[in-house]
Short mmCIF file of C-alpha atoms in Angstrom, two decimals:
data_model
loop_
_atom_site.label_atom_id
_atom_site.label_comp_id
_atom_site.label_asym_id
_atom_site.label_seq_id
_atom_site.Cartn_x
_atom_site.Cartn_y
_atom_site.Cartn_z
CA MET A 1 17.62 -44.17 7.91
CA ALA A 2 15.44 -42.62 5.77
CA THR A 3 12.46 -41.31 7.05
CA ALA A 4 8.83 -41.24 5.21
CA ALA A 5 9.83 -37.97 3.98
CA GLU A 6 12.62 -39.10 2.22
CA ASP A 7 11.13 -41.94 0.71
CA GLY A 8 7.99 -41.63 -1.68
CA MET A 9 5.88 -38.55 -2.15
CA VAL A 10 5.49 -35.81 0.25
CA LEU A 11 3.59 -32.50 -0.31
CA LEU A 12 4.69 -29.79 1.97
CA ASP A 13 1.55 -27.54 1.96
CA PHE A 14 -1.02 -24.92 3.80
CA TRP A 15 -4.63 -26.00 3.73
CA VAL A 16 -6.11 -22.79 2.20
CA SER A 17 -3.38 -22.06 -0.40
CA PRO A 18 -4.47 -22.17 -4.11
CA PHE A 19 -1.12 -22.89 -5.03
CA GLY A 20 -0.79 -26.04 -2.90
CA GLN A 21 -4.22 -27.12 -4.13
CA ARG A 22 -2.98 -27.03 -7.57
CA CYS A 23 -0.55 -29.67 -6.67
CA ARG A 24 -3.27 -31.55 -4.74
CA ILE A 25 -5.44 -31.82 -7.64
CA ALA A 26 -2.59 -32.83 -10.06
CA LEU A 27 -1.57 -35.70 -7.73
CA ALA A 28 -5.11 -36.84 -7.56
CA GLU A 29 -6.01 -36.61 -11.55
CA LYS A 30 -2.71 -38.91 -11.81
CA GLY A 31 -4.31 -41.28 -8.91
CA VAL A 32 -0.99 -40.69 -7.04
CA ASP A 33 -0.62 -41.39 -3.32
CA TYR A 34 1.44 -39.21 -1.23
CA GLU A 35 2.13 -37.83 2.30
CA TYR A 36 0.31 -34.51 2.92
CA LYS A 37 2.39 -32.23 5.62
CA GLU A 38 0.39 -29.04 6.79
CA GLU A 39 2.69 -26.33 7.31
CA ASN A 40 2.52 -23.69 10.06
CA LEU A 41 3.67 -20.55 8.18
CA SER A 42 4.28 -18.51 11.29
CA ASP A 43 6.53 -21.39 12.34
CA LYS A 44 7.92 -22.89 9.19
CA SER A 45 9.27 -26.46 9.74
CA PRO A 46 12.97 -27.42 9.41
CA LEU A 47 12.00 -29.79 6.69
CA LEU A 48 10.48 -26.96 4.77
CA LEU A 49 13.18 -24.54 5.23
CA LYS A 50 15.71 -27.29 3.88
CA MET A 51 13.61 -28.24 1.05
CA ASN A 52 13.32 -24.45 -0.01
CA PRO A 53 15.94 -22.40 1.53
CA ILE A 54 15.41 -19.82 -1.56
CA HIS A 55 11.88 -18.67 -1.22
CA LYS A 56 10.80 -20.53 2.27
CA LYS A 57 7.48 -21.17 0.98
CA ILE A 58 5.00 -23.78 0.35
CA PRO A 59 4.19 -25.79 -1.56
CA VAL A 60 7.10 -28.07 -2.02
CA LEU A 61 6.85 -31.72 -3.77
CA ILE A 62 9.34 -33.92 -2.09
CA HIS A 63 9.94 -36.97 -4.57
CA HIS A 64 12.50 -39.71 -3.40
CA GLY A 65 13.80 -37.07 -1.18
CA LYS A 66 14.37 -34.41 -3.61
CA PRO A 67 12.48 -31.10 -3.66
CA ILE A 68 10.35 -29.54 -6.58
CA CYS A 69 9.19 -26.05 -5.87
CA GLU A 70 6.84 -23.58 -7.37
CA SER A 71 3.38 -24.66 -7.92
CA LEU A 72 3.20 -24.63 -11.94
CA ILE A 73 6.54 -26.26 -11.91
CA ILE A 74 5.47 -28.99 -9.61
CA VAL A 75 2.40 -29.61 -11.72
CA GLN A 76 4.31 -29.99 -14.70
CA TYR A 77 6.78 -32.38 -13.07
CA ILE A 78 4.06 -34.47 -12.20
CA ASP A 79 2.39 -34.56 -15.52
CA GLU A 80 5.89 -35.64 -16.92
CA ILE A 81 6.44 -38.39 -14.37
CA TRP A 82 3.02 -39.76 -14.68
CA SER A 83 1.85 -39.81 -18.24
CA ASN A 84 -1.64 -40.98 -17.56
CA ASN A 85 -4.58 -38.03 -17.93
CA PRO A 86 -1.98 -35.62 -19.56
CA LEU A 87 -2.51 -32.16 -18.23
CA LEU A 88 -0.64 -30.58 -20.96
CA PRO A 89 -1.49 -30.66 -24.66
CA SER A 90 0.87 -32.65 -26.85
CA ASP A 91 1.21 -30.20 -29.53
CA PRO A 92 3.87 -27.60 -28.84
CA TYR A 93 1.85 -24.41 -29.74
CA GLU A 94 -0.97 -25.60 -27.43
CA ARG A 95 1.42 -26.51 -24.77
CA ALA A 96 2.76 -22.67 -25.15
CA LYS A 97 -0.88 -21.54 -25.05
CA ALA A 98 -1.51 -23.36 -21.93
CA ARG A 99 1.70 -22.11 -19.98
CA PHE A 100 0.85 -18.51 -21.22
CA TRP A 101 -2.64 -18.48 -19.69
CA ALA A 102 -1.33 -20.49 -16.64
CA ASP A 103 1.39 -17.64 -16.09
CA PHE A 104 -1.62 -15.18 -16.54
CA VAL A 105 -3.24 -16.91 -13.68
CA ASP A 106 -0.09 -16.48 -11.89
CA LYS A 107 0.54 -13.00 -12.58
CA LYS A 108 -2.83 -11.52 -12.07
CA VAL A 109 -5.46 -13.50 -10.16
CA TYR A 110 -3.58 -13.82 -6.85
CA GLU A 111 -2.06 -10.22 -6.77
CA CYS A 112 -5.38 -8.34 -7.53
CA GLY A 113 -7.24 -10.67 -5.05
CA THR A 114 -5.26 -9.57 -2.21
CA ARG A 115 -5.59 -5.83 -3.34
CA LEU A 116 -9.49 -6.17 -3.06
CA TRP A 117 -9.17 -7.93 0.65
CA LYS A 118 -5.98 -6.61 1.89
CA LEU A 119 -6.75 -2.95 1.65
CA LYS A 120 -8.31 -1.15 4.70
CA GLY A 121 -12.09 -0.21 4.36
CA GLU A 122 -13.87 -0.60 0.92
CA ALA A 123 -12.09 -2.01 -1.78
CA ARG A 124 -11.20 0.70 -4.49
CA GLU A 125 -13.12 0.87 -7.71
CA GLU A 126 -10.01 0.19 -9.78
CA ASP A 127 -9.28 -2.94 -8.16
CA ARG A 128 -12.77 -4.26 -8.82
CA LYS A 129 -12.18 -3.33 -12.00
CA ASP A 130 -9.38 -4.88 -12.37
CA MET A 131 -10.53 -8.37 -11.27
CA ILE A 132 -13.86 -8.24 -13.46
CA LYS A 133 -11.31 -7.52 -16.49
CA ILE A 134 -9.03 -10.42 -15.48
CA LEU A 135 -12.24 -12.70 -15.01
CA LYS A 136 -13.50 -11.52 -18.33
CA LEU A 137 -10.14 -12.09 -20.21
CA LEU A 138 -10.38 -16.07 -18.57
CA GLU A 139 -13.86 -16.45 -19.47
CA GLY A 140 -12.87 -15.16 -23.10
CA GLU A 141 -10.09 -17.91 -23.40
CA LEU A 142 -12.27 -20.38 -22.14
CA GLY A 143 -15.30 -19.54 -24.42
CA ASP A 144 -17.80 -22.29 -25.11
CA LYS A 145 -15.11 -25.00 -24.13
CA LYS A 146 -16.10 -27.60 -21.29
CA TYR A 147 -12.59 -26.68 -20.00
CA SER A 148 -9.89 -24.65 -20.79
CA GLY A 149 -8.07 -27.87 -22.06
CA GLY A 150 -10.96 -28.44 -24.36
CA GLU A 151 -12.73 -31.89 -23.63
CA THR A 152 -9.94 -32.63 -21.34
CA PHE A 153 -9.42 -31.21 -17.89
CA GLY A 154 -5.84 -29.67 -18.27
CA PHE A 155 -3.37 -27.30 -17.14
CA VAL A 156 -5.00 -24.08 -17.17
CA ASP A 157 -7.94 -25.40 -15.45
CA VAL A 158 -5.88 -26.92 -12.70
CA ALA A 159 -3.80 -23.53 -12.39
CA LEU A 160 -7.15 -21.64 -12.19
CA VAL A 161 -9.54 -23.80 -10.04
CA PRO A 162 -8.36 -23.32 -7.01
CA PHE A 163 -9.11 -19.62 -7.02
CA THR A 164 -12.63 -20.30 -7.74
CA THR A 165 -13.11 -20.96 -3.81
CA TRP A 166 -11.76 -16.99 -3.36
CA PHE A 167 -14.56 -16.09 -5.60
CA HIS A 168 -17.02 -15.37 -3.04
CA THR A 169 -14.30 -13.22 -0.96
CA TYR A 170 -13.57 -11.14 -3.95
CA GLU A 171 -17.24 -10.81 -4.44
CA ILE A 172 -18.17 -9.58 -1.23
CA CYS A 173 -14.77 -7.41 -0.77
CA GLY A 174 -15.54 -6.02 -3.92
CA ASN A 175 -19.19 -5.74 -4.13
CA PHE A 176 -20.04 -7.19 -7.30
CA SER A 177 -21.51 -10.58 -8.78
CA ILE A 178 -19.05 -12.82 -10.82
CA GLU A 179 -21.78 -14.96 -12.18
CA LYS A 180 -23.40 -11.71 -13.61
CA GLU A 181 -20.29 -10.61 -15.23
CA CYS A 182 -18.80 -13.91 -15.97
CA PRO A 183 -21.45 -16.59 -16.26
CA LYS A 184 -19.44 -19.02 -18.27
CA LEU A 185 -16.94 -19.06 -16.03
CA VAL A 186 -18.68 -19.54 -12.99
CA ALA A 187 -20.51 -22.55 -14.93
CA TRP A 188 -16.84 -23.95 -15.82
CA ALA A 189 -16.19 -23.58 -11.92
CA LYS A 190 -19.22 -25.83 -11.01
CA ARG A 191 -18.35 -28.37 -13.75
CA CYS A 192 -14.66 -28.64 -12.28
CA MET A 193 -16.32 -29.16 -8.79
CA GLU A 194 -17.85 -32.07 -9.87
CA ARG A 195 -14.47 -33.69 -10.41
CA GLU A 196 -13.57 -35.63 -7.41
CA SER A 197 -9.70 -34.60 -7.91
CA VAL A 198 -11.14 -30.78 -7.42
CA SER A 199 -14.02 -31.31 -4.70
CA LYS A 200 -11.55 -33.23 -2.53
CA SER A 201 -8.71 -30.79 -2.85
CA LEU A 202 -10.67 -27.35 -2.29
CA HIS A 203 -12.05 -25.94 0.70
CA ASP A 204 -15.58 -24.39 0.87
CA SER A 205 -15.61 -20.74 -0.16
CA HIS A 206 -17.40 -19.77 3.31
CA LYS A 207 -14.23 -21.50 4.86
CA VAL A 208 -12.11 -19.29 2.49
CA HIS A 209 -13.91 -16.25 3.54
CA GLU A 210 -13.69 -16.98 7.09
CA PHE A 211 -9.76 -17.31 6.93
CA VAL A 212 -9.64 -13.77 5.01
CA GLY A 213 -11.55 -12.44 8.02
CA TYR A 214 -9.03 -14.04 10.27
CA LEU A 215 -6.39 -12.38 8.20
CA LYS A 216 -8.13 -9.20 7.80
CA ARG A 217 -8.13 -8.90 11.71
CA LEU A 218 -4.65 -10.02 12.28
CA PHE A 219 -3.66 -7.15 10.11
CA GLY A 220 -5.93 -4.63 11.58
CA LEU A 221 -7.88 -3.98 8.37
CA GLU A 222 -11.50 -4.51 9.82
CA MET B 1 -3.56 -7.98 -45.15
CA ALA B 2 -0.81 -10.54 -43.67
CA THR B 3 2.49 -10.60 -45.22
CA ALA B 4 4.67 -13.71 -45.95
CA ALA B 5 6.52 -12.82 -42.67
CA GLU B 6 3.24 -12.91 -40.95
CA LYS B 7 1.63 -16.12 -42.24
CA GLU B 8 5.03 -18.29 -42.60
CA GLY B 9 8.28 -18.85 -41.09
CA VAL B 10 9.62 -17.30 -37.92
CA VAL B 11 8.89 -13.67 -36.78
CA LEU B 12 10.29 -11.99 -33.54
CA LEU B 13 8.76 -8.65 -32.17
CA ASP B 14 11.35 -7.47 -29.97
CA PHE B 15 13.17 -4.23 -28.66
CA TRP B 16 17.03 -3.93 -29.05
CA VAL B 17 17.99 -3.81 -25.30
CA SER B 18 15.20 -6.14 -24.01
CA PRO B 19 17.08 -9.07 -22.26
CA PHE B 20 13.70 -10.98 -22.30
CA GLY B 21 13.60 -10.48 -26.20
CA GLN B 22 17.63 -11.63 -26.22
CA ARG B 23 16.44 -14.86 -24.59
CA CYS B 24 14.37 -15.57 -27.83
CA ARG B 25 17.27 -14.37 -30.08
CA ILE B 26 19.71 -16.62 -28.29
CA ALA B 27 17.41 -19.70 -28.55
CA LEU B 28 16.86 -19.20 -31.98
CA ALA B 29 20.38 -18.90 -32.82
CA GLU B 30 21.24 -21.86 -30.62
CA LYS B 31 18.92 -23.78 -32.83
CA GLY B 32 20.14 -22.25 -36.02
CA VAL B 33 16.54 -20.98 -36.88
CA GLU B 34 16.31 -18.29 -39.56
CA TYR B 35 13.73 -15.62 -38.52
CA GLU B 36 12.46 -12.15 -39.14
CA TYR B 37 13.66 -9.64 -36.61
CA LYS B 38 11.01 -6.74 -36.28
CA GLU B 39 12.07 -3.93 -33.85
CA GLU B 40 9.27 -2.22 -31.95
CA ASN B 41 9.12 1.20 -30.82
CA LEU B 42 7.76 0.67 -27.05
CA SER B 43 6.40 4.41 -27.15
CA ASP B 44 4.20 3.71 -30.35
CA LYS B 45 3.51 0.02 -30.46
CA SER B 46 2.77 -1.48 -33.89
CA PRO B 47 -0.68 -2.86 -34.83
CA LEU B 48 0.76 -6.19 -35.17
CA LEU B 49 2.07 -6.34 -31.87
CA LEU B 50 -1.23 -4.98 -30.19
CA LYS B 51 -2.96 -7.89 -32.39
CA MET B 52 -0.56 -10.59 -31.46
CA ASN B 53 -0.13 -9.80 -27.87
CA PRO B 54 -3.52 -8.08 -26.95
CA ILE B 55 -3.44 -9.17 -23.06
CA HIS B 56 0.06 -7.82 -22.16
CA LYS B 57 0.94 -5.55 -25.24
CA LYS B 58 4.67 -6.43 -24.93
CA ILE B 59 7.60 -8.02 -26.45
CA PRO B 60 9.13 -10.46 -27.13
CA VAL B 61 6.45 -12.04 -29.27
CA LEU B 62 7.14 -14.74 -31.46
CA ILE B 63 5.12 -15.44 -34.32
CA HIS B 64 5.23 -18.87 -35.86
CA HIS B 65 3.20 -19.57 -39.00
CA GLY B 66 0.94 -16.39 -38.05
CA LYS B 67 0.41 -17.91 -34.50
CA PRO B 68 1.65 -15.86 -31.62
CA ILE B 69 3.58 -17.07 -28.57
CA CYS B 70 4.02 -14.83 -25.75
CA GLU B 71 6.35 -14.64 -22.55
CA SER B 72 9.91 -15.16 -23.08
CA LEU B 73 10.45 -18.68 -21.20
CA VAL B 74 7.42 -19.78 -22.74
CA ILE B 75 8.89 -18.89 -26.42
CA VAL B 76 12.08 -20.38 -25.13
CA GLN B 77 10.32 -23.70 -24.20
CA TYR B 78 8.30 -23.61 -27.69
CA ILE B 79 11.63 -23.29 -29.65
CA ASP B 80 13.18 -26.10 -27.74
CA GLU B 81 10.06 -28.27 -28.42
CA VAL B 82 9.88 -27.51 -32.00
CA TRP B 83 13.50 -27.61 -33.02
CA SER B 84 14.80 -30.86 -31.15
CA ASN B 85 18.67 -29.90 -31.90
CA ASN B 86 20.87 -28.58 -29.09
CA PRO B 87 18.27 -29.24 -26.53
CA LEU B 88 18.18 -26.52 -24.15
CA LEU B 89 16.30 -28.40 -21.29
CA PRO B 90 17.21 -31.69 -19.97
CA SER B 91 15.53 -34.70 -20.47
CA ASP B 92 15.31 -35.83 -16.90
CA PRO B 93 12.02 -34.35 -15.23
CA TYR B 94 13.45 -33.61 -11.79
CA GLU B 95 16.40 -31.70 -13.92
CA ARG B 96 14.06 -29.99 -16.06
CA ALA B 97 12.13 -28.86 -12.83
CA LYS B 98 15.40 -27.28 -11.56
CA ALA B 99 16.12 -25.86 -14.63
CA ARG B 100 12.57 -24.11 -14.85
CA PHE B 101 12.85 -23.41 -10.88
CA TRP B 102 16.18 -21.23 -11.78
CA ALA B 103 14.92 -19.70 -14.87
CA ASP B 104 11.64 -18.56 -12.77
CA PHE B 105 14.33 -17.53 -9.95
CA VAL B 106 15.88 -15.10 -12.58
CA ASP B 107 12.48 -13.93 -13.70
CA LYS B 108 11.41 -13.10 -10.13
CA LYS B 109 14.47 -11.48 -8.91
CA VAL B 110 16.99 -10.05 -11.23
CA SER B 111 15.04 -7.66 -13.37
CA GLU B 112 12.96 -6.40 -10.35
CA CYS B 113 15.88 -5.79 -8.47
CA GLY B 114 17.86 -4.06 -11.03
CA THR B 115 15.32 -1.42 -11.77
CA ARG B 116 15.23 -0.65 -8.13
CA LEU B 117 19.03 -0.28 -7.99
CA TRP B 118 18.87 2.41 -10.80
CA LYS B 119 15.59 3.95 -9.99
CA LEU B 120 15.64 4.30 -6.42
CA LYS B 121 17.89 6.45 -3.78
CA GLY B 122 18.90 6.54 -0.21
CA GLU B 123 17.86 3.76 1.90
CA ALA B 124 15.67 1.76 -0.75
CA HIS B 125 19.02 1.85 -2.98
CA GLU B 126 21.08 0.32 -0.25
CA GLU B 127 18.57 -2.17 0.17
CA ALA B 128 18.48 -2.92 -3.41
CA ARG B 129 22.25 -3.13 -3.43
CA LYS B 130 22.18 -5.77 -0.92
CA ASP B 131 19.34 -7.67 -2.50
CA MET B 132 21.24 -7.70 -5.81
CA ILE B 133 24.36 -9.03 -4.35
CA GLU B 134 22.23 -11.80 -2.56
CA ILE B 135 20.44 -12.85 -5.69
CA LEU B 136 23.76 -13.29 -7.65
CA LYS B 137 25.44 -14.96 -4.96
CA LEU B 138 22.37 -17.59 -4.99
CA LEU B 139 22.87 -17.85 -8.65
CA GLU B 140 26.74 -18.45 -8.17
CA GLY B 141 25.74 -21.16 -5.74
CA GLU B 142 23.57 -22.86 -7.98
CA LEU B 143 26.14 -22.64 -10.50
CA GLY B 144 29.17 -23.84 -8.47
CA ASP B 145 32.00 -25.31 -10.52
CA LYS B 146 30.04 -26.32 -13.54
CA LYS B 147 31.01 -25.08 -16.93
CA TYR B 148 27.32 -23.78 -17.51
CA PHE B 149 24.31 -23.94 -15.38
CA GLY B 150 23.13 -26.96 -17.73
CA GLY B 151 26.51 -28.43 -16.91
CA GLU B 152 28.53 -29.22 -19.88
CA ILE B 153 25.83 -27.91 -21.77
CA PHE B 154 24.32 -24.34 -22.55
CA GLY B 155 21.09 -24.94 -21.35
CA PHE B 156 17.50 -22.98 -20.33
CA VAL B 157 18.78 -21.39 -17.34
CA ASP B 158 22.00 -20.08 -19.11
CA VAL B 159 19.79 -18.60 -21.84
CA ALA B 160 17.44 -16.96 -18.92
CA LEU B 161 20.22 -15.54 -17.40
CA ALA B 162 22.59 -15.00 -20.09
CA PRO B 163 21.20 -11.42 -21.42
CA PHE B 164 21.25 -9.64 -17.71
CA THR B 165 25.06 -10.16 -17.95
CA ALA B 166 24.97 -6.95 -20.22
CA TRP B 167 23.50 -5.33 -17.35
CA PHE B 168 26.38 -6.16 -14.78
CA TYR B 169 28.27 -3.22 -15.70
CA THR B 170 25.17 -0.84 -14.72
CA TYR B 171 23.93 -2.67 -11.63
CA GLU B 172 27.72 -2.15 -10.48
CA THR B 173 28.08 1.29 -11.46
CA CYS B 174 24.67 2.17 -10.08
CA GLY B 175 25.54 0.00 -6.91
CA LYS B 176 28.88 0.87 -6.30
CA PHE B 177 29.96 -2.64 -5.73
CA SER B 178 32.01 -5.34 -7.82
CA ILE B 179 30.43 -8.09 -9.19
CA GLU B 180 33.50 -9.92 -10.28
CA LYS B 181 34.50 -9.41 -6.52
CA GLU B 182 31.24 -10.71 -5.13
CA CYS B 183 30.59 -13.47 -7.41
CA PRO B 184 33.93 -14.53 -9.32
CA LYS B 185 32.35 -17.79 -10.55
CA LEU B 186 29.35 -15.83 -12.11
CA THR B 187 31.60 -13.69 -13.62
CA ALA B 188 33.62 -16.46 -15.33
CA TRP B 189 30.46 -18.11 -16.45
CA ALA B 190 29.23 -14.81 -17.92
CA LYS B 191 32.91 -14.32 -19.85
CA ARG B 192 32.15 -18.28 -21.18
CA CYS B 193 28.63 -17.35 -22.36
CA LYS B 194 30.38 -14.31 -24.56
CA GLU B 195 32.48 -16.39 -26.26
CA ARG B 196 29.40 -18.30 -27.96
CA GLU B 197 28.47 -16.61 -30.92
CA THR B 198 24.94 -17.11 -29.96
CA VAL B 199 25.07 -14.76 -27.31
CA SER B 200 27.76 -12.12 -28.57
CA LYS B 201 25.56 -11.56 -31.44
CA SER B 202 22.18 -11.29 -29.60
CA VAL B 203 23.42 -9.30 -26.79
CA HIS B 204 24.70 -5.61 -26.57
CA HIS B 205 27.67 -4.17 -25.12
CA PRO B 206 27.13 -3.54 -21.65
CA HIS B 207 28.35 0.13 -22.10
CA LYS B 208 25.31 0.51 -24.76
CA VAL B 209 23.14 -0.78 -21.93
CA TYR B 210 24.61 1.84 -19.45
CA GLU B 211 23.84 4.71 -21.90
CA TYR B 212 20.20 3.22 -22.23
CA VAL B 213 19.57 3.24 -18.55
CA GLY B 214 20.91 6.97 -18.32
CA LYS B 215 18.25 8.06 -20.76
CA LEU B 216 15.76 6.34 -18.51
CA LYS B 217 16.99 8.06 -15.75
CA LYS B 218 16.56 11.37 -17.18
CA LYS B 219 13.14 10.21 -18.26
CA TYR B 220 12.30 9.25 -15.07
CA GLY B 221 13.99 12.62 -13.45
CA VAL B 222 16.24 10.04 -11.37
CA GLU B 223 19.64 11.83 -11.83
#
């Protein structure tokens, strides 16, 4: 007998995960109803372990009982199944550019951000410099556009916007001002938050900072 | 001043032994696309490479009508979308998601573990050996009894992984294990890939790869 998890759309996720939030935003942009299942990452559910046996990580999208893993792959899948409000451009070169920059966010932002908060004591000068460089490169790509996708909220916007709620944490840990270093990026973040798909999917920066504080205590880093 | 190769047609900035570059060579060959191959000296990168990939400064870079595309799997998808013959990605969205997942798995796991295998010693080396066997068994599990990862069709995951088969001999020798013994189906798949001209012409002989790694080991003082 099929459970709710085996029919329709289910998202296995963790509330503060920027990777999970990408999927929530994409589903909201498409107006798709789904069942949200919060995972306890210190006690992963049998469903998660069955649906993502390789990496055992969230997010996992389950559609008609079949799992899709890795957040950018999930977002592309959502974009291909529901063709309204396309997130990827139609031109192959523009699509390649979008994939490149989403991959850049994947390779750089999370890893550098983790270095900023996870090291004991004060963040190192090199980690602060790295984060500023990464954000400036992203701001360079944005330029004077409304969104990374141009007039349309697109793939790179979805990939990056969840990390904007971590800006406050990066700033405090790294002792710098992102608004001062990257004013256009901050303005873009504000524009994104005006979209309901984004504001309903992301948590407040202070909640994120509280969560990082909890992690720091957990890892004995305070 | 832009040359004809930079402004028109297809140029591939690459490095002979790079499995990432070889993915692009295989994809272009599968589509029958003519291109200009430019070998980069990675210790003295060309102004063209630095201009075309200022972010990562890495090969491969595909330049099409003067515009750069970077990151090998992004390049392969671009090639697949521009030239629609012999499709590498399946048409079904779920199958496409699966193919992207496994190509991403190759990206995240194989090269990094392979490097640990030739670069590290002692316990770390033992861990790398165990990890590599596990990685290859997972890939073999996904392959199953299929002719290729793409089923009957040589596809995206085959392109992503085939170049690493030239590194199997190096992994075996450094790790002191037999990939054929641990993963017979994967080994059979590797032989089938080598029978494709697109692969045999793009990928170097395993002994050449081993020689190259030998040079790297000396360079990093690993011997």
